Amino acid sequence: MTGVQTCALPISGRAHLPKACRDAAWVRPMTWQDVLRLNEDKMRLASAEGFAGAIVAAAPPSAAKTAGSAVTLFEPHPVLEFGSNGWAFGSEVTGGPGVLLGNPHFPWATTNRFWQVHQTIPGTLDVMGVTLSGLPSVVIGFNPSIAWTHTVSTDRHFTFFELTLDPNDPTVYLVDGRRETMQVREVTVAVKGAAPVRRTVYHSRYGAVVSVPAMGLAWSRTHAYALKDAEELNFRAPEAWLAIERADSVDAIRRAISKPVAIPWVNTIATDSAGRVLYADVTPTPALTEERLARCAAGKANAALAPMRLYVLNGSDSSCDWSADPSAPSAGLLQAAQMPLLVRRDFVANSNDSFWLANDIAPQRGFPAIVGAVDEPQSLRTRQGLLTIHRAISEHPVSGGGITPAVVKEMIFGNDSLAAELALDDLLTLCEDAAAAQDSHGEAVDLTEACAVLRRWDRRMDLDSRGAALFAEFFMPLSRQPGGFPAATVPFDPADPLHTPPHQRLQPLQRQRQMRPPLVIRHRVDLVHNHRRHRRQIPPRSRCRQQDIQ
């Protein structure tokens, strides 16, 4: 299987490799060390890997680096920017076995791409699905009894620690009044056709030292900052996935993920042939209570980052480290019993918001803040997904056949647009003055034709829905403005999270000149003509609706 998924040499040799890499000099047999490195890479996508540049850039103030010093802003790994949808329907709405929708969105870059596999051991294992390059297990798939998928969770799998430095040596820090010296590691990377690249990295008892000045995490003469990663050396995950592969019920899946707490940075959504469904946000997560987060908050650095649920703790106090529970699968992590897990017979769903509304009929609360937030506005994708689920259950009662795979396919390809429902009317109101519009540089621009296209748009995301791409060009930049989408005429209500806010108010935003919504598309008005001349094709149906503009 390894020889098919990558260009590592199979036991049978080079002859069975793809022609493109069969004779490449870089092709060599895969070793167990390679497997462990690839595993570590995948485990830390949502934590330390996003700060790789910040780790390389970190240096004492007396030895500032030039290489890597441009790293000034945290940019998560691309996997975190991709939304996934996972729905599972149980016997109460199917009338029989469960039905699962796995709709993962992954970056398809480097080794972060899915490969279809079918693993069989006669009489022992028969599982089909996808894996990531180099991993030995199916990570999303099904066997004769169960099916499962994953969505990126809201847990923070790391924290920062503020180190109080010895005034005489910026590589020495104090813990409980005692001096500790940072570990210094020299890393050399061979480069083809050039001299090797050498870097020095620094480690504390908590983890690697980072430097991200734009986040207030600069290495000064008084303080440095370290990143502690719950996913570090998570070699338990392949075993957990192997246990899922062998599972014959939702209960078996529950045991597979709960004992090791090893599934990395993703929720698990599953169902079985008995019609039970499962949602679980059981991942390696720091064991930190609200009390400890408050008591150990590290001043200005934490105050700036905590609103984003990025926590900076006082590294000079050992009692501020993650709780050490001997019964936890790994030191400092939450146990499965402390994390969200729901088993039902109607449905569960997740579209990358927190555990709170995995089933909006039975909201979950009472879990540590580091796992996720509750009683907060949900993404349009979450709202549209749950609204679609409720509508389908109403339209397809069990007496009429219930929720079937064919029904779910219709749901995911429905191509309705909640964004258009919420925002288009106000956009059309702004279009009334389109002939006298100005762009963000104050230059006159006539958007009459663009507004006419939007008025004729059927508010759907079908391939022949003229105006859909134009609306997307308007909506996506607006939705990414600092502070989120414009204020709503009716505020969010935690008691009615799927229907609030019910309407997006664009005109006040226009008057405040924070942004001119219909004008940011001036340089793209030719989309109107492209629609007419070329029947411009918008992105594939499910991705356009579910991922981009809901």
XYZ file of C-alpha atoms in Angstrom:
550
model
C 0.000 0.000 0.000
C 2.828 2.409 0.757
C 4.190 1.965 -2.747
C 0.835 3.075 -4.206
C 0.306 6.082 -1.973
C 3.782 7.591 -2.223
C 6.942 7.097 -4.184
C 8.599 5.119 -1.431
C 9.904 1.804 -2.633
C 7.553 -1.169 -2.198
C 8.933 -4.545 -1.298
C 8.707 -5.560 -4.964
C 11.048 -2.711 -6.035
C 11.057 0.246 -8.409
C 9.370 -1.551 -11.294
C 5.955 -1.156 -9.666
C 6.251 2.582 -9.002
C 4.531 5.231 -11.176
C 6.634 6.072 -14.215
C 6.957 9.717 -13.204
C 9.093 8.889 -10.182
C 10.277 5.359 -10.878
C 13.872 6.342 -11.575
C 14.051 9.520 -9.480
C 17.171 9.830 -7.343
C 15.158 10.934 -4.310
C 13.109 7.741 -4.221
C 14.261 5.422 -1.454
C 12.768 2.746 0.781
C 10.496 4.109 3.502
C 11.769 3.520 7.034
C 9.924 3.428 10.319
C 11.561 6.764 11.138
C 9.912 8.222 8.035
C 6.523 6.973 9.212
C 6.998 8.550 12.642
C 8.055 11.879 11.120
C 5.039 11.946 8.807
C 2.789 11.073 11.737
C 4.251 13.936 13.794
C 3.715 16.307 10.881
C 0.033 15.386 10.576
C -0.626 15.439 14.316
C 0.662 19.005 14.701
C -1.051 20.668 11.741
C -3.365 22.597 14.084
C -0.743 23.533 16.637
C 3.054 23.883 16.436
C 3.264 23.522 12.666
C 1.435 26.827 12.277
C 4.293 28.428 14.235
C 7.225 26.732 12.497
C 8.514 30.051 11.197
C 8.132 31.637 14.622
C 10.194 28.843 16.183
C 12.963 29.291 13.630
C 12.852 33.088 14.072
C 13.215 32.976 17.859
C 16.583 34.237 19.110
C 17.878 36.039 22.200
C 17.830 39.838 21.796
C 21.618 39.876 21.575
C 21.634 37.446 18.652
C 18.709 38.491 16.494
C 18.345 36.395 13.351
C 17.845 37.646 9.861
C 16.591 34.382 8.403
C 13.006 33.917 9.441
C 12.797 37.299 11.200
C 10.014 38.356 8.872
C 7.668 36.025 10.710
C 5.539 38.530 12.593
C 2.025 37.188 12.385
C 0.452 33.865 13.247
C -0.969 32.260 10.141
C -2.485 28.838 10.820
C -1.672 25.964 8.559
C -3.994 26.006 5.508
C -5.868 22.982 6.834
C -7.511 25.262 9.405
C -8.908 27.494 6.679
C -10.832 24.663 5.086
C -14.301 23.847 6.331
C -15.673 20.325 6.527
C -19.232 19.115 6.943
C -20.154 15.906 8.736
C -23.736 14.668 9.200
C -24.949 11.362 10.641
C -28.578 10.219 10.621
C -29.927 7.504 12.918
C -32.829 5.072 12.924
C -35.372 7.614 14.196
C -35.129 9.467 10.882
C -33.888 6.726 8.527
C -36.154 3.937 9.727
C -33.200 1.543 9.755
C -29.382 1.653 9.566
C -27.573 4.946 9.871
C -26.630 7.204 6.967
C -23.440 9.282 6.989
C -22.325 12.313 4.999
C -18.573 12.893 4.959
C -17.794 16.176 3.193
C -14.169 17.019 4.125
C -12.344 19.925 2.521
C -8.595 19.512 2.581
C -5.868 21.651 0.981
C -4.510 19.056 -1.479
C -0.976 20.382 -1.008
C 2.273 18.617 -0.119
C 1.357 15.358 1.614
C -1.939 16.824 2.837
C -4.116 15.068 0.313
C -6.432 12.109 0.517
C -5.733 8.745 -1.086
C -8.448 6.141 -1.540
C -7.580 2.798 0.013
C -9.183 -0.564 0.685
C -7.552 -2.564 3.453
C -8.369 -6.234 3.870
C -7.156 -9.049 6.083
C -9.432 -12.034 5.397
C -11.606 -12.698 8.391
C -10.072 -9.805 10.360
C -10.298 -6.489 8.548
C -12.326 -5.075 5.665
C -12.351 -1.259 5.578
C -12.483 1.256 2.753
C -11.967 5.000 2.730
C -9.167 7.537 2.544
C -5.879 8.149 4.266
C -3.143 10.783 4.160
C 0.211 10.170 2.530
C 2.390 8.053 4.775
C -0.206 7.198 7.407
C -0.896 3.486 7.891
C -4.598 3.784 8.762
C -7.840 4.711 7.043
C -8.769 8.070 8.573
C -12.257 8.518 7.054
C -14.196 5.526 5.837
C -16.501 2.598 6.472
C -16.622 -1.137 7.068
C -19.640 -3.484 6.895
C -20.953 -2.222 10.256
C -19.935 1.425 10.757
C -19.015 4.612 8.906
C -17.223 7.702 10.187
C -15.890 11.067 9.140
C -14.078 14.017 10.723
C -14.384 17.810 10.847
C -11.825 20.282 12.205
C -12.683 21.026 15.842
C -12.531 24.257 17.845
C -10.218 22.945 20.583
C -6.993 24.798 21.227
C -4.334 22.122 21.210
C -1.602 24.367 22.560
C -0.946 27.266 24.913
C 1.843 29.789 25.273
C 3.889 30.295 28.429
C 5.485 33.603 29.326
C 9.012 33.044 30.584
C 10.521 35.493 33.075
C 14.194 35.795 32.150
C 17.337 36.127 34.205
C 18.420 39.768 33.680
C 21.987 38.580 33.130
C 21.206 35.851 30.588
C 18.195 35.852 28.193
C 18.524 32.066 27.729
C 17.878 31.424 31.437
C 14.371 31.662 32.881
C 12.894 31.397 36.368
C 10.360 28.833 37.603
C 9.276 29.079 41.236
C 12.306 31.302 41.790
C 14.803 28.746 40.449
C 16.911 29.249 37.343
C 16.493 26.931 34.361
C 18.607 27.071 31.220
C 17.059 26.725 27.798
C 18.100 23.800 25.665
C 19.878 24.869 22.486
C 19.514 22.665 19.421
C 21.380 23.111 16.171
C 19.478 21.926 13.102
C 21.119 21.388 9.716
C 19.099 20.846 6.541
C 20.785 19.602 3.369
C 19.852 21.623 0.273
C 20.345 20.261 -3.230
C 22.823 22.359 -5.199
C 23.502 24.757 -2.332
C 25.156 24.961 1.046
C 23.358 23.350 3.987
C 21.009 25.599 5.954
C 21.665 25.781 9.674
C 19.291 27.033 12.333
C 19.406 27.319 16.103
C 16.223 26.619 18.035
C 15.599 27.079 21.731
C 13.494 24.932 24.057
C 12.149 25.420 27.565
C 10.509 22.926 29.910
C 7.206 23.838 28.230
C 8.305 23.539 24.621
C 9.911 25.488 21.798
C 10.528 29.211 22.190
C 8.663 31.305 19.601
C 8.922 34.888 18.426
C 5.792 36.559 17.050
C 6.081 40.307 17.730
C 2.754 41.126 16.056
C 1.038 38.989 18.697
C 2.955 40.583 21.534
C 5.192 37.517 21.830
C 8.619 39.028 21.201
C 11.772 37.750 22.890
C 13.019 40.688 24.963
C 15.559 41.017 27.781
C 12.827 40.433 30.346
C 10.512 37.883 28.753
C 10.383 35.121 26.162
C 7.486 32.896 25.092
C 7.254 29.135 24.665
C 4.633 27.011 22.945
C 3.441 23.816 24.604
C 1.788 21.393 22.189
C -0.753 18.741 23.210
C -0.179 16.928 19.915
C 3.559 16.473 20.373
C 4.637 12.817 20.027
C 1.045 11.690 19.501
C 1.921 8.222 18.292
C -1.361 6.886 19.699
C -3.455 8.106 16.750
C -2.740 5.275 14.255
C -3.745 2.736 16.899
C -6.969 4.646 17.557
C -7.831 4.684 13.861
C -7.042 0.980 13.587
C -9.496 0.343 16.418
C -12.136 2.364 14.540
C -11.438 0.334 11.396
C -12.229 -2.834 13.358
C -15.286 -1.393 15.164
C -18.679 -3.020 14.723
C -20.803 -0.369 16.481
C -20.927 3.213 17.688
C -20.068 1.917 21.164
C -16.874 0.366 19.789
C -15.963 3.647 18.100
C -16.556 5.432 21.375
C -14.124 3.110 23.142
C -11.598 3.437 20.314
C -11.368 7.225 20.626
C -11.919 7.570 24.377
C -9.192 5.331 25.777
C -6.176 6.878 23.992
C -7.621 10.416 23.386
C -5.511 10.461 20.264
C -7.606 11.525 17.254
C -5.892 14.826 16.337
C -7.650 18.205 16.028
C -10.880 16.841 14.531
C -14.370 15.942 15.660
C -15.588 12.420 14.954
C -19.034 11.898 13.425
C -20.163 8.295 12.981
C -23.058 5.902 12.628
C -23.647 2.146 12.620
C -25.871 -0.518 11.112
C -28.102 -0.432 14.205
C -29.015 3.185 13.490
C -27.100 4.929 16.264
C -25.123 8.123 15.646
C -22.154 9.628 17.468
C -20.560 13.044 17.747
C -17.316 13.313 19.716
C -14.872 16.142 20.242
C -12.316 13.941 21.994
C -8.853 15.143 20.987
C -5.541 15.887 22.726
C -6.438 19.112 24.564
C -4.682 20.883 27.470
C -6.205 20.163 30.882
C -6.957 23.727 31.939
C -9.944 24.893 33.937
C -11.406 28.395 33.754
C -9.999 29.013 37.242
C -6.463 28.196 36.124
C -6.786 30.185 32.925
C -7.855 33.225 34.958
C -5.315 32.819 37.766
C -2.383 32.172 35.448
C -3.144 34.717 32.728
C 0.107 36.417 31.733
C -0.817 40.101 31.736
C -0.913 42.078 28.495
C 0.046 39.189 26.247
C -2.872 37.057 27.403
C -5.296 39.997 27.425
C -4.578 40.617 23.738
C -4.911 36.992 22.642
C -7.537 35.491 24.963
C -10.476 36.934 22.944
C -9.252 34.639 20.132
C -9.056 31.762 22.624
C -5.256 31.847 22.447
C -3.956 31.623 25.999
C -0.677 32.881 27.464
C 0.087 31.449 30.917
C 2.552 32.440 33.604
C 5.558 30.206 33.028
C 7.324 31.377 36.196
C 4.782 29.525 38.347
C 4.860 25.718 38.000
C 1.285 25.491 39.270
C 0.201 27.196 36.034
C 1.273 24.225 33.928
C -1.385 21.902 32.540
C -3.011 19.686 35.166
C -1.223 16.388 35.678
C -3.851 13.660 35.992
C -2.279 10.188 36.294
C -5.400 8.624 34.773
C -5.116 10.732 31.595
C -3.676 8.968 28.523
C -0.874 11.538 28.352
C 0.359 13.987 30.967
C -1.486 17.299 31.023
C -4.397 16.329 28.766
C -8.126 16.275 29.383
C -9.703 12.853 29.783
C -12.435 11.718 27.403
C -15.024 12.038 30.183
C -14.245 15.769 30.346
C -14.925 16.318 26.658
C -18.077 16.497 24.490
C -19.515 13.180 23.312
C -23.073 12.576 22.176
C -24.826 9.344 21.131
C -28.344 9.554 19.692
C -30.758 7.986 17.221
C -31.903 11.078 15.302
C -28.922 13.049 13.982
C -25.640 14.774 14.770
C -23.831 17.337 12.635
C -20.814 19.610 12.619
C -19.505 22.258 10.235
C -16.495 23.455 12.258
C -18.297 25.428 14.930
C -18.026 24.069 18.459
C -19.683 21.055 20.058
C -22.549 23.257 21.302
C -25.014 22.475 18.484
C -23.880 19.032 17.364
C -27.608 18.445 17.763
C -29.485 21.703 18.282
C -32.356 19.822 19.943
C -29.948 18.851 22.732
C -27.302 21.629 23.047
C -24.176 20.658 24.981
C -22.650 22.890 27.662
C -20.396 22.655 30.680
C -17.050 21.904 29.041
C -13.787 23.844 29.463
C -13.463 27.031 27.432
C -10.331 25.687 25.760
C -12.520 23.060 24.044
C -14.928 25.523 22.458
C -17.463 28.294 22.933
C -21.218 28.116 23.471
C -24.026 30.651 23.134
C -22.235 32.422 20.266
C -23.377 33.198 16.709
C -22.839 30.276 14.383
C -21.353 30.311 10.908
C -23.692 30.463 7.946
C -22.517 26.979 7.020
C -23.557 25.594 10.407
C -26.898 27.384 10.291
C -27.708 26.342 6.736
C -26.663 22.749 7.424
C -28.918 22.379 10.463
C -31.819 24.157 8.765
C -31.420 21.829 5.781
C -31.401 18.795 8.081
C -34.604 19.827 9.853
C -36.348 20.574 6.567
C -35.333 17.201 5.114
C -36.515 15.315 8.202
C -39.862 17.101 7.939
C -40.211 16.426 4.205
C -39.046 12.793 4.396
C -40.751 11.081 7.349
C -39.886 7.480 8.113
C -43.364 6.479 6.932
C -42.423 7.754 3.479
C -38.982 6.200 3.371
C -37.098 8.538 5.710
C -33.618 9.962 5.188
C -31.798 7.862 2.599
C -28.412 8.288 0.903
C -30.236 9.721 -2.115
C -31.966 12.303 0.079
C -28.665 13.294 1.685
C -27.107 13.720 -1.752
C -29.929 16.088 -2.676
C -29.356 17.983 0.571
C -25.646 18.583 0.097
C -26.155 19.607 -3.542
C -29.207 21.752 -2.785
C -27.414 24.961 -3.811
C -29.583 27.332 -1.782
C -27.804 30.424 -0.437
C -28.443 31.549 3.117
C -26.062 34.453 2.494
C -28.307 35.708 -0.296
C -31.377 35.309 1.894
C -29.772 37.449 4.595
C -27.914 40.094 2.608
C -29.117 40.439 -0.989
C -32.149 42.652 -0.346
C -30.036 45.341 1.325
C -27.444 45.049 -1.403
C -30.134 45.705 -4.002
C -31.258 48.742 -2.004
C -27.733 50.110 -2.177
C -27.809 49.457 -5.900
C -30.509 52.120 -6.352
C -27.726 54.713 -6.512
C -25.487 52.535 -8.656
C -25.167 55.079 -11.469
C -23.577 57.601 -9.079
C -21.379 55.157 -7.198
C -17.762 55.634 -6.237
C -15.111 53.026 -5.636
C -12.898 52.886 -2.560
C -10.505 55.357 -4.234
C -13.248 57.911 -4.817
C -13.426 57.336 -8.563
C -16.796 57.290 -10.290
C -18.035 53.942 -11.545
C -21.336 52.899 -13.095
C -22.580 49.649 -11.564
C -26.029 49.758 -13.138
C -25.467 46.641 -15.209
C -23.930 44.721 -12.292
C -26.908 45.564 -10.092
C -29.298 44.495 -12.830
C -27.623 41.086 -12.914
C -28.028 40.728 -9.147
C -31.732 41.684 -9.361
C -32.306 38.914 -11.908
C -30.300 36.332 -9.939
C -32.385 33.386 -8.731
C -30.473 33.414 -5.398
C -29.183 29.921 -5.981
C -25.731 28.484 -6.657
C -26.578 26.349 -9.671
C -24.156 26.338 -12.598
C -26.569 28.441 -14.660
C -27.408 30.864 -11.820
C -26.206 34.106 -13.399
C -25.234 36.539 -10.687
C -23.984 33.942 -8.209
C -20.305 34.597 -8.908
C -20.893 38.356 -8.799
C -22.576 38.079 -5.396
C -19.691 35.974 -4.157
C -17.232 38.690 -5.186
C -19.231 41.125 -3.063
C -20.014 38.938 -0.097
C -16.720 37.229 0.675
C -14.600 40.377 1.218
C -17.395 41.901 3.304
C -17.773 38.854 5.523
C -14.031 38.917 6.275
C -13.977 42.498 7.571
C -12.536 43.036 11.076
C -15.236 42.401 13.627
C -17.151 40.070 11.347
C -20.222 40.690 9.254
C -22.144 43.979 9.640
C -24.581 44.494 12.497
C -27.928 42.754 12.275
C -31.330 44.385 12.618
C -32.206 41.697 15.174
C -29.376 40.557 17.475
C -28.230 36.997 17.961
C -30.341 35.007 20.404
C -28.735 31.895 21.980
C -32.242 30.469 22.377
C -32.753 30.655 18.595
C -29.283 30.230 17.083
C -30.410 28.956 13.674
C -32.617 31.932 12.870
C -30.688 34.801 14.433
C -29.511 37.174 13.300
C -32.283 36.957 10.683
C -31.188 39.851 8.489
C -27.902 41.574 7.712
C -27.999 45.375 7.714
C -25.731 46.825 5.043
C -26.898 50.443 4.730
C -25.403 51.673 8.064
C -22.101 50.188 7.008
C -22.342 52.134 3.767
C -23.111 55.406 5.531
C -20.191 54.937 7.912
C -17.941 54.490 4.837
C -16.182 51.570 6.519
C -16.570 49.859 3.198
C -18.605 50.380 0.042
C -20.099 46.890 -0.442
C -21.179 47.081 -4.098
C -18.141 49.126 -5.049
C -15.366 46.762 -4.090
C -16.214 44.819 -7.232
C -15.457 47.687 -9.622
C -12.469 45.918 -11.087
C -14.548 42.780 -11.496
C -17.598 44.237 -13.250
C -16.508 42.375 -16.360
C -17.957 39.301 -14.620
C -21.293 40.583 -15.899
C -20.053 40.406 -19.467
C -18.356 37.077 -18.868
C -21.671 35.674 -17.690
C -23.274 36.821 -20.894
C -20.556 35.832 -23.330
C -19.158 32.692 -21.796
C -21.791 31.457 -19.308
C -19.092 31.709 -16.644
C -19.027 28.483 -14.655
C -18.903 28.938 -10.900
C -17.102 26.450 -8.610
C -18.320 22.868 -8.169
C -21.765 22.896 -6.641
C -21.208 21.520 -3.158
C -18.043 23.524 -2.506
C -19.518 26.780 -3.732
C -22.536 26.579 -1.461
C -21.136 24.803 1.551
C -17.678 26.240 1.777
C -17.602 29.587 0.088
C -20.806 31.586 0.396
C -23.389 29.317 2.026
